[in-house]
């Protein structure tokens, strides 16, 4: 689609990119393809796909895993990162392989962000900009990755200000940040530190 082509032609290196388009135009696929290009060109070491809720994270997790199966020679899957992710892991549990990138060692709370590929809630990334224990570990886990922040229009003012701090931190670390939104408010567009690519 034209919208997708326009976006991944623009998102060709580290920086902050916003794709604003209505539902159904393929924002997720455009973001994943741009992330693939960053991986292929060695401009990124992994992907973290952040969403506002556990439910949306669970749903995208399957789509990201299907994408990783297609692009990785040995196959692969993304670690699911949110407070109740252990329920999904328990449901899909298999014996052995605890040290693989998406297995038990990475499943312990704050270490999950170190896995090369992750899908989870945005709070897992936002903890890197708050004064909490192990925030630097979370920053380290995000460094060098392509970070996709989805549904940014659904965040409140407090979360939005934390999101601005996160985007600044990721930009300063040389990450590729892809922000997806169906609708950005006019005030948000004016106050934003991001470059918006509107494909409405």
Short mmCIF file of C-alpha atoms in Angstrom, two decimals:
data_model
loop_
_atom_site.label_atom_id
_atom_site.label_comp_id
_atom_site.label_asym_id
_atom_site.label_seq_id
_atom_site.Cartn_x
_atom_site.Cartn_y
_atom_site.Cartn_z
CA UNK A 1 0.00 0.00 0.00
CA UNK A 2 1.08 3.56 -0.66
CA UNK A 3 0.90 4.53 3.03
CA UNK A 4 3.20 1.66 4.00
CA UNK A 5 5.69 2.37 1.21
CA UNK A 6 5.81 6.07 2.09
CA UNK A 7 6.51 5.22 5.72
CA UNK A 8 9.25 2.66 5.35
CA UNK A 9 10.98 4.78 2.71
CA UNK A 10 11.13 7.59 5.29
CA UNK A 11 12.10 5.37 8.26
CA UNK A 12 15.51 4.36 6.93
CA UNK A 13 17.80 4.94 9.93
CA UNK A 14 17.92 5.73 13.63
CA UNK A 15 15.53 8.52 14.62
CA UNK A 16 11.95 9.14 15.67
CA UNK A 17 9.19 8.40 13.17
CA UNK A 18 5.43 8.76 13.61
CA UNK A 19 2.93 6.97 11.42
CA UNK A 20 -0.53 8.48 11.80
CA UNK A 21 -3.21 6.66 9.83
CA UNK A 22 -6.71 5.28 10.41
CA UNK A 23 -7.24 1.67 11.48
CA UNK A 24 -6.85 -0.89 8.74
CA UNK A 25 -4.16 0.88 6.71
CA UNK A 26 -1.42 -1.52 7.85
CA UNK A 27 0.48 0.57 10.40
CA UNK A 28 1.70 -2.52 12.26
CA UNK A 29 3.05 -4.17 9.12
CA UNK A 30 4.73 -0.94 7.99
CA UNK A 31 6.41 -0.59 11.41
CA UNK A 32 7.55 -4.22 11.42
CA UNK A 33 8.97 -3.92 7.91
CA UNK A 34 10.87 -0.77 8.89
CA UNK A 35 12.17 -2.64 11.96
CA UNK A 36 13.22 -5.52 9.69
CA UNK A 37 15.21 -3.12 7.52
CA UNK A 38 16.98 -1.75 10.60
CA UNK A 39 17.91 -5.32 11.62
CA UNK A 40 18.99 -6.27 8.11
CA UNK A 41 21.23 -3.21 7.81
CA UNK A 42 22.72 -3.80 11.29
CA UNK A 43 21.30 -0.47 12.51
CA UNK A 44 19.31 -2.23 15.23
CA UNK A 45 19.92 -5.17 17.57
CA UNK A 46 16.32 -6.12 18.27
CA UNK A 47 12.69 -4.98 18.58
CA UNK A 48 10.50 -3.96 21.48
CA UNK A 49 6.82 -3.49 20.56
CA UNK A 50 4.97 -1.55 23.28
CA UNK A 51 1.20 -1.26 23.63
CA UNK A 52 -1.07 0.35 26.25
CA UNK A 53 -2.73 -2.81 27.65
CA UNK A 54 -2.01 -6.45 28.38
CA UNK A 55 -4.83 -7.53 26.04
CA UNK A 56 -3.46 -5.59 23.07
CA UNK A 57 0.04 -6.88 23.87
CA UNK A 58 -1.21 -10.48 23.87
CA UNK A 59 -2.87 -9.97 20.48
CA UNK A 60 0.13 -8.35 18.78
CA UNK A 61 2.46 -10.97 20.29
CA UNK A 62 1.20 -13.62 17.87
CA UNK A 63 1.57 -11.31 14.86
CA UNK A 64 5.13 -10.38 15.85
CA UNK A 65 6.03 -14.06 16.33
CA UNK A 66 4.71 -14.88 12.85
CA UNK A 67 6.81 -12.00 11.50
CA UNK A 68 9.96 -13.24 13.32
CA UNK A 69 9.43 -16.77 11.97
CA UNK A 70 9.59 -15.31 8.46
CA UNK A 71 12.65 -13.09 8.91
CA UNK A 72 14.92 -15.15 11.18
CA UNK A 73 16.79 -18.06 9.61
CA UNK A 74 16.50 -20.23 12.71
CA UNK A 75 12.99 -18.98 13.49
CA UNK A 76 12.28 -17.19 16.73
CA UNK A 77 9.75 -15.62 18.97
CA UNK A 78 9.33 -12.47 21.01
CA UNK A 79 9.16 -12.52 24.78
CA UNK A 80 5.82 -11.32 26.15
CA UNK A 81 6.46 -8.63 28.79
CA UNK A 82 3.75 -7.46 31.15
CA UNK A 83 2.57 -8.22 34.68
CA UNK A 84 0.46 -11.24 33.74
CA UNK A 85 2.64 -12.61 30.92
CA UNK A 86 3.52 -15.62 33.08
CA UNK A 87 0.01 -16.97 32.42
CA UNK A 88 0.69 -17.08 28.68
CA UNK A 89 4.13 -18.64 29.25
CA UNK A 90 2.64 -21.24 31.59
CA UNK A 91 0.05 -22.15 28.97
CA UNK A 92 2.78 -22.64 26.32
CA UNK A 93 5.44 -24.11 28.61
CA UNK A 94 7.88 -26.71 27.35
CA UNK A 95 10.65 -28.49 29.22
CA UNK A 96 14.32 -27.46 28.92
CA UNK A 97 15.89 -24.57 27.09
CA UNK A 98 15.70 -22.17 30.05
CA UNK A 99 18.57 -20.00 28.78
CA UNK A 100 17.14 -19.42 25.29
CA UNK A 101 16.31 -15.74 24.61
CA UNK A 102 12.59 -16.14 25.27
CA UNK A 103 12.76 -18.65 28.12
CA UNK A 104 12.98 -18.77 31.93
CA UNK A 105 16.11 -16.70 32.63
CA UNK A 106 14.69 -13.74 30.68
CA UNK A 107 11.22 -14.23 32.15
CA UNK A 108 12.18 -12.90 35.58
CA UNK A 109 10.67 -9.42 35.84
CA UNK A 110 13.15 -6.75 34.86
CA UNK A 111 15.46 -9.09 32.87
CA UNK A 112 12.85 -9.63 30.15
CA UNK A 113 13.68 -6.34 28.48
CA UNK A 114 17.17 -7.72 27.74
CA UNK A 115 15.77 -10.31 25.31
CA UNK A 116 16.44 -9.36 21.68
CA UNK A 117 12.73 -9.37 20.78
CA UNK A 118 9.89 -8.37 23.07
CA UNK A 119 6.23 -7.41 22.98
CA UNK A 120 4.61 -5.90 26.04
CA UNK A 121 3.01 -2.98 27.76
CA UNK A 122 4.48 0.49 27.47
CA UNK A 123 5.08 0.67 31.24
CA UNK A 124 7.93 -1.83 30.85
CA UNK A 125 9.75 0.78 28.75
CA UNK A 126 8.56 3.79 30.78
CA UNK A 127 10.22 2.35 33.90
CA UNK A 128 13.54 3.22 32.26
CA UNK A 129 12.84 6.96 32.69
CA UNK A 130 11.48 6.82 36.24
CA UNK A 131 13.55 6.93 39.40
CA UNK A 132 13.02 3.30 40.32
CA UNK A 133 15.35 0.42 41.04
CA UNK A 134 16.93 -1.12 37.96
CA UNK A 135 15.79 1.65 35.60
CA UNK A 136 19.27 1.67 34.07
CA UNK A 137 18.95 -2.06 33.33
CA UNK A 138 15.75 -1.33 31.41
CA UNK A 139 17.49 1.50 29.51
CA UNK A 140 20.32 -0.89 28.66
CA UNK A 141 17.78 -3.45 27.44
CA UNK A 142 16.21 -0.92 25.07
CA UNK A 143 19.50 0.54 23.78
CA UNK A 144 20.20 -0.31 20.17
CA UNK A 145 16.70 -1.66 19.50
CA UNK A 146 13.89 -0.50 17.29
CA UNK A 147 11.17 0.51 19.75
CA UNK A 148 7.62 0.58 18.37
CA UNK A 149 5.10 2.52 20.49
CA UNK A 150 1.56 1.77 19.40
CA UNK A 151 -1.76 3.53 20.11
CA UNK A 152 -0.14 6.66 21.56
CA UNK A 153 -3.45 8.52 21.19
CA UNK A 154 -4.84 6.48 24.10
CA UNK A 155 -2.39 7.70 26.76
CA UNK A 156 -3.36 10.27 29.40
CA UNK A 157 -1.40 13.47 30.13
CA UNK A 158 0.83 11.87 32.81
CA UNK A 159 1.74 8.88 30.65
CA UNK A 160 2.16 11.19 27.66
CA UNK A 161 4.77 13.28 29.49
CA UNK A 162 6.63 10.10 30.49
CA UNK A 163 6.41 8.98 26.88
CA UNK A 164 8.06 12.23 25.76
CA UNK A 165 10.91 11.58 28.22
CA UNK A 166 11.24 8.01 26.95
CA UNK A 167 11.36 9.12 23.31
CA UNK A 168 14.04 11.70 24.13
CA UNK A 169 16.10 9.06 25.97
CA UNK A 170 15.77 6.55 23.13
CA UNK A 171 16.68 9.21 20.57
CA UNK A 172 19.76 10.17 22.61
CA UNK A 173 20.79 6.49 22.73
CA UNK A 174 20.61 6.28 18.93
CA UNK A 175 17.56 4.02 18.81
CA UNK A 176 14.98 3.90 16.06
CA UNK A 177 11.62 4.87 17.56
CA UNK A 178 8.44 4.21 15.60
CA UNK A 179 5.26 5.76 16.98
CA UNK A 180 1.91 4.56 15.67
CA UNK A 181 -1.35 6.42 16.15
CA UNK A 182 -4.81 6.56 14.61
CA UNK A 183 -5.34 10.17 15.72
CA UNK A 184 -3.04 12.68 17.34
CA UNK A 185 -4.75 15.70 18.88
CA UNK A 186 -3.88 19.13 17.52
CA UNK A 187 -2.35 20.18 20.86
CA UNK A 188 -0.27 16.99 20.94
CA UNK A 189 0.93 17.58 17.40
CA UNK A 190 1.99 21.17 18.26
CA UNK A 191 3.69 20.24 21.56
CA UNK A 192 5.39 17.13 20.26
CA UNK A 193 9.12 16.57 19.92
CA UNK A 194 8.43 14.06 17.14
CA UNK A 195 8.40 14.41 13.37
CA UNK A 196 4.93 13.31 12.24
CA UNK A 197 4.35 11.45 8.98
CA UNK A 198 0.60 11.76 8.49
CA UNK A 199 -0.96 9.32 6.05
CA UNK A 200 -4.61 10.12 6.60
#
